[in-house]
mmCIF file of C-alpha atoms in Angstrom:
data_model
loop_
_atom_site.group_PDB
_atom_site.id
_atom_site.type_symbol
_atom_site.label_atom_id
_atom_site.label_comp_id
_atom_site.label_asym_id
_atom_site.label_seq_id
_atom_site.Cartn_x
_atom_site.Cartn_y
_atom_site.Cartn_z
ATOM 1 C CA MET A 459 0.065 59.604 43.379
ATOM 2 C CA TYR A 460 1.541 56.875 45.594
ATOM 3 C CA SER A 461 1.451 57.677 49.295
ATOM 4 C CA VAL A 462 3.392 55.921 52.029
ATOM 5 C CA THR A 463 3.221 56.497 55.777
ATOM 6 C CA ILE A 464 6.475 55.842 57.620
ATOM 7 C CA PHE A 465 6.824 54.575 61.183
ATOM 8 C CA LYS A 466 10.048 54.649 63.217
ATOM 9 C CA ASN A 467 9.463 51.179 64.682
ATOM 10 C CA GLN A 468 6.674 48.685 65.370
ATOM 11 C CA TRP A 469 5.490 50.637 68.434
ATOM 12 C CA ASP A 470 5.345 54.008 66.707
ATOM 13 C CA ASN A 471 1.742 55.137 66.222
ATOM 14 C CA LYS A 472 2.362 58.666 64.873
ATOM 15 C CA THR A 473 0.911 59.077 61.388
ATOM 16 C CA HIS A 474 2.321 62.455 60.332
ATOM 17 C CA ARG A 475 5.353 61.078 58.419
ATOM 18 C CA ARG A 476 4.017 60.624 54.907
ATOM 19 C CA LEU A 477 5.727 60.697 51.534
ATOM 20 C CA ASP A 478 3.895 61.157 48.246
ATOM 21 C CA PHE A 479 5.419 60.003 44.957
ATOM 22 C CA ASN A 480 4.063 61.271 41.659
ATOM 23 C CA SER A 481 4.881 58.027 39.798
ATOM 24 C CA TRP A 482 5.301 54.334 40.451
ATOM 25 C CA TRP A 483 8.873 54.617 39.170
ATOM 26 C CA HIS A 484 9.711 57.142 41.927
ATOM 27 C CA PHE A 485 8.145 54.922 44.586
ATOM 28 C CA GLN A 486 10.040 51.933 43.201
ATOM 29 C CA MET A 487 13.344 53.878 43.363
ATOM 30 C CA PHE A 488 12.557 54.779 46.990
ATOM 31 C CA LEU A 489 12.214 51.070 47.859
ATOM 32 C CA TYR A 490 15.394 50.195 45.942
ATOM 33 C CA LYS A 491 17.371 52.859 47.831
ATOM 34 C CA LEU A 492 16.071 51.521 51.144
ATOM 35 C CA SER A 493 17.089 47.988 50.141
ATOM 36 C CA LYS A 494 20.760 49.031 50.041
ATOM 37 C CA ILE A 495 20.832 50.302 53.648
ATOM 38 C CA PRO A 496 22.639 47.842 55.956
ATOM 39 C CA LEU A 497 20.603 46.989 59.065
ATOM 40 C CA GLY A 498 21.144 44.488 61.856
ATOM 41 C CA GLY A 499 17.567 43.237 61.859
ATOM 42 C CA LYS A 500 13.929 44.210 62.313
ATOM 43 C CA LYS A 501 14.680 46.024 65.565
ATOM 44 C CA ASP A 502 16.715 48.535 63.536
ATOM 45 C CA ALA A 503 14.174 48.984 60.749
ATOM 46 C CA GLN A 504 11.473 51.496 60.013
ATOM 47 C CA LEU A 505 8.101 50.379 58.704
ATOM 48 C CA ILE A 506 5.938 51.579 55.821
ATOM 49 C CA SER A 507 2.226 51.439 55.202
ATOM 50 C CA PRO A 508 -0.100 52.210 52.296
ATOM 51 C CA ALA A 509 -2.563 53.642 54.837
ATOM 52 C CA ILE A 510 -3.452 57.325 54.675
ATOM 53 C CA TYR A 511 -4.716 58.639 58.009
ATOM 54 C CA GLU A 512 -6.987 61.397 59.202
ATOM 55 C CA ASP A 513 -4.911 64.403 60.260
ATOM 56 C CA ASN A 514 -3.825 64.534 63.902
ATOM 57 C CA THR A 515 -4.677 60.900 64.625
ATOM 58 C CA THR A 516 -2.690 57.810 65.542
ATOM 59 C CA ARG A 517 -2.246 54.461 63.820
ATOM 60 C CA ALA A 518 -5.550 52.626 64.186
ATOM 61 C CA ASN A 519 -7.950 51.047 61.712
ATOM 62 C CA LYS A 520 -10.655 53.590 62.604
ATOM 63 C CA ASN A 521 -8.359 56.470 61.527
ATOM 64 C CA VAL A 522 -7.494 55.061 58.080
ATOM 65 C CA LEU A 523 -9.029 57.059 55.231
ATOM 66 C CA GLY A 524 -7.773 54.631 52.589
ATOM 67 C CA TRP A 525 -4.674 53.260 50.886
ATOM 68 C CA GLY A 526 -2.357 55.391 48.769
ATOM 69 C CA SER A 527 -2.581 53.565 45.400
ATOM 70 C CA TRP A 528 -0.503 50.551 46.431
ATOM 71 C CA CYS A 529 -0.801 47.411 48.492
ATOM 72 C CA ALA A 530 1.526 44.705 49.776
ATOM 73 C CA VAL A 531 1.292 41.008 50.455
ATOM 74 C CA ASP A 532 3.358 39.407 53.223
ATOM 75 C CA VAL A 533 4.623 35.974 52.111
ATOM 76 C CA ASP A 534 6.219 33.551 54.571
ATOM 77 C CA ASP A 535 5.611 30.028 53.250
ATOM 78 C CA PHE A 536 5.795 30.029 49.454
ATOM 79 C CA VAL A 537 6.593 26.683 47.829
ATOM 80 C CA TYR A 538 7.897 26.930 44.274
ATOM 81 C CA ASP A 539 10.045 25.093 41.747
ATOM 82 C CA GLY A 540 12.965 26.755 39.998
ATOM 83 C CA GLU A 541 13.535 30.489 40.332
ATOM 84 C CA LEU A 542 11.625 32.514 42.943
ATOM 85 C CA LYS A 543 10.811 35.277 40.445
ATOM 86 C CA ASP A 544 9.271 32.754 38.034
ATOM 87 C CA GLY A 545 7.162 31.293 40.830
ATOM 88 C CA ILE A 546 5.872 34.731 41.789
ATOM 89 C CA ILE A 547 5.095 35.656 38.185
ATOM 90 C CA GLU A 548 3.159 32.405 37.867
ATOM 91 C CA ARG A 549 0.954 33.557 40.783
ATOM 92 C CA THR A 550 0.683 37.242 39.873
ATOM 93 C CA GLY A 551 0.232 36.911 36.120
ATOM 94 C CA ASN A 552 1.151 40.119 34.369
ATOM 95 C CA TRP A 553 0.659 42.399 37.363
ATOM 96 C CA ARG A 554 3.504 44.794 37.978
ATOM 97 C CA PHE A 555 5.209 44.250 41.318
ATOM 98 C CA ILE A 556 8.253 44.861 43.460
ATOM 99 C CA CYS A 557 9.350 41.899 45.543
ATOM 100 C CA TYR A 558 11.729 42.381 48.461
ATOM 101 C CA SER A 559 13.062 40.108 51.178
ATOM 102 C CA THR A 560 12.426 40.442 54.893
ATOM 103 C CA ALA A 561 14.906 40.266 57.773
ATOM 104 C CA SER A 562 13.957 36.621 58.441
ATOM 105 C CA SER A 563 14.446 35.481 54.827
ATOM 106 C CA THR A 564 16.803 32.534 54.283
ATOM 107 C CA THR A 565 17.921 30.691 51.161
ATOM 108 C CA ALA A 566 16.062 27.606 52.417
ATOM 109 C CA LEU A 567 12.868 29.611 53.053
ATOM 110 C CA PRO A 568 12.705 33.025 51.377
ATOM 111 C CA LYS A 569 10.333 35.406 53.161
ATOM 112 C CA PHE A 570 9.275 38.507 51.322
ATOM 113 C CA ARG A 571 6.783 41.236 50.487
ATOM 114 C CA ILE A 572 5.176 41.711 47.114
ATOM 115 C CA VAL A 573 4.190 45.341 46.532
ATOM 116 C CA PHE A 574 1.655 46.128 43.807
ATOM 117 C CA PRO A 575 0.747 49.455 42.204
ATOM 118 C CA LEU A 576 -2.990 50.085 41.932
ATOM 119 C CA THR A 577 -4.863 52.038 39.285
ATOM 120 C CA ARG A 578 -6.423 54.151 42.048
ATOM 121 C CA LYS A 579 -6.551 54.747 45.778
ATOM 122 C CA ILE A 580 -8.624 52.370 47.894
ATOM 123 C CA GLN A 581 -11.173 53.949 50.213
ATOM 124 C CA ASN A 582 -11.477 52.754 53.823
ATOM 125 C CA ALA A 583 -14.772 50.885 53.317
ATOM 126 C CA GLU A 584 -13.367 49.024 50.276
ATOM 127 C CA ILE A 585 -10.248 47.637 51.954
ATOM 128 C CA PRO A 586 -11.779 44.375 53.311
ATOM 129 C CA ALA A 587 -13.348 43.557 49.925
ATOM 130 C CA PHE A 588 -10.146 44.456 48.096
ATOM 131 C CA ASN A 589 -8.003 42.345 50.458
ATOM 132 C CA TYR A 590 -10.360 39.405 49.982
ATOM 133 C CA ALA A 591 -10.236 39.703 46.189
ATOM 134 C CA LEU A 592 -6.454 40.118 46.115
ATOM 135 C CA GLN A 593 -5.846 37.068 48.317
ATOM 136 C CA ASN A 594 -8.183 34.954 46.187
ATOM 137 C CA ALA A 595 -6.580 36.118 42.937
ATOM 138 C CA LEU A 596 -3.166 35.155 44.335
ATOM 139 C CA GLY A 597 -4.327 31.743 45.548
ATOM 140 C CA ASN A 598 -4.055 32.849 49.199
ATOM 141 C CA LEU A 599 -0.338 33.449 48.798
ATOM 142 C CA GLY A 600 -0.205 36.110 51.507
ATOM 143 C CA ASP A 601 -0.285 35.744 55.264
ATOM 144 C CA GLU A 602 -3.956 35.665 56.313
ATOM 145 C CA GLN A 603 -3.176 37.632 59.495
ATOM 146 C CA THR A 604 -2.070 40.733 57.574
ATOM 147 C CA LYS A 605 -5.415 42.177 56.573
ATOM 148 C CA ASP A 606 -5.968 45.081 58.929
ATOM 149 C CA LEU A 607 -6.454 48.527 57.404
ATOM 150 C CA ALA A 608 -3.490 50.034 59.275
ATOM 151 C CA ARG A 609 -1.043 47.244 58.358
ATOM 152 C CA MET A 610 2.660 48.178 58.407
ATOM 153 C CA TYR A 611 5.521 46.416 56.644
ATOM 154 C CA TYR A 612 9.201 46.465 57.529
ATOM 155 C CA ILE A 613 11.206 48.337 54.916
ATOM 156 C CA PRO A 614 13.428 46.585 52.410
ATOM 157 C CA ALA A 615 17.055 46.679 53.600
ATOM 158 C CA SER A 616 20.299 44.762 53.548
ATOM 159 C CA TYR A 617 19.601 42.813 56.738
ATOM 160 C CA ALA A 618 22.557 41.140 58.476
ATOM 161 C CA GLY A 619 22.471 37.355 58.111
ATOM 162 C CA ALA A 620 19.395 37.362 55.864
ATOM 163 C CA PHE A 621 18.934 36.220 52.276
ATOM 164 C CA ASN A 622 18.444 39.724 50.830
ATOM 165 C CA PHE A 623 16.933 40.452 47.434
ATOM 166 C CA ILE A 624 14.743 42.904 45.551
ATOM 167 C CA PHE A 625 13.378 42.610 42.020
ATOM 168 C CA ILE A 626 10.513 43.753 39.820
ATOM 169 C CA GLY A 627 8.191 41.976 37.419
ATOM 170 C CA GLY A 628 5.045 42.330 35.359
ATOM 171 C CA SER A 629 3.667 45.336 33.556
ATOM 172 C CA HIS A 630 -0.026 45.875 34.397
ATOM 173 C CA TYR A 631 -1.224 47.809 37.414
ATOM 174 C CA VAL A 632 -3.820 46.072 39.588
ATOM 175 C CA ASP A 633 -7.332 47.371 38.837
ATOM 176 C CA PRO A 634 -9.202 47.210 42.173
ATOM 177 C CA ASP A 635 -12.624 47.475 40.529
ATOM 178 C CA ALA A 636 -12.020 44.578 38.127
ATOM 179 C CA LEU A 637 -10.496 42.492 40.912
ATOM 180 C CA MET A 638 -13.383 43.048 43.343
ATOM 181 C CA LYS A 639 -15.880 42.288 40.562
ATOM 182 C CA GLU A 640 -14.112 38.998 39.772
ATOM 183 C CA TYR A 641 -13.918 37.974 43.458
ATOM 184 C CA PRO A 642 -16.987 39.438 45.206
ATOM 185 C CA TYR A 643 -16.773 39.794 48.960
ATOM 186 C CA ALA A 644 -19.652 38.607 51.127
ATOM 187 C CA GLN A 645 -19.800 40.808 54.227
ATOM 188 C CA LYS A 646 -20.003 38.643 57.348
ATOM 189 C CA ALA A 647 -23.052 39.230 59.531
#
């Protein structure tokens, strides 16, 4: 099961809008459909989050129960040679992913999200260790500021004036247990 919480805009803190998909393929089709919607920019866009919240609470790290079997990495400054997809595959190995552009993406500097399916849900207490392991495995590809438990991401869309794209790659789901074992997290005192 892949769960996504939807927010109307960046100020929305209501957590009751959740969709559950019974397969990665269905979640992937959801993102592809969103990517075709024409939007002016971020101000017009909804946001999504892998966070699952306690019932009748608002968006806050303390209310996150865990992540709904997926995660995303926000990439703003990726330097690569050749094709973008090849550069991402070089970093992600054989992990399955969906990559989609953001509203501020340009041909000179593509900005994007990489969304990964996980083999299981991530519990609240595991999220910092998982984030640490994921960032290390990807060579710190993602924005370091995007590590809070309640992180939201603007939806894929056809943003006006942006370099818009969406594509998939890889075949293996990310195994959180194997990843956290390979890159152990030292809790800060």
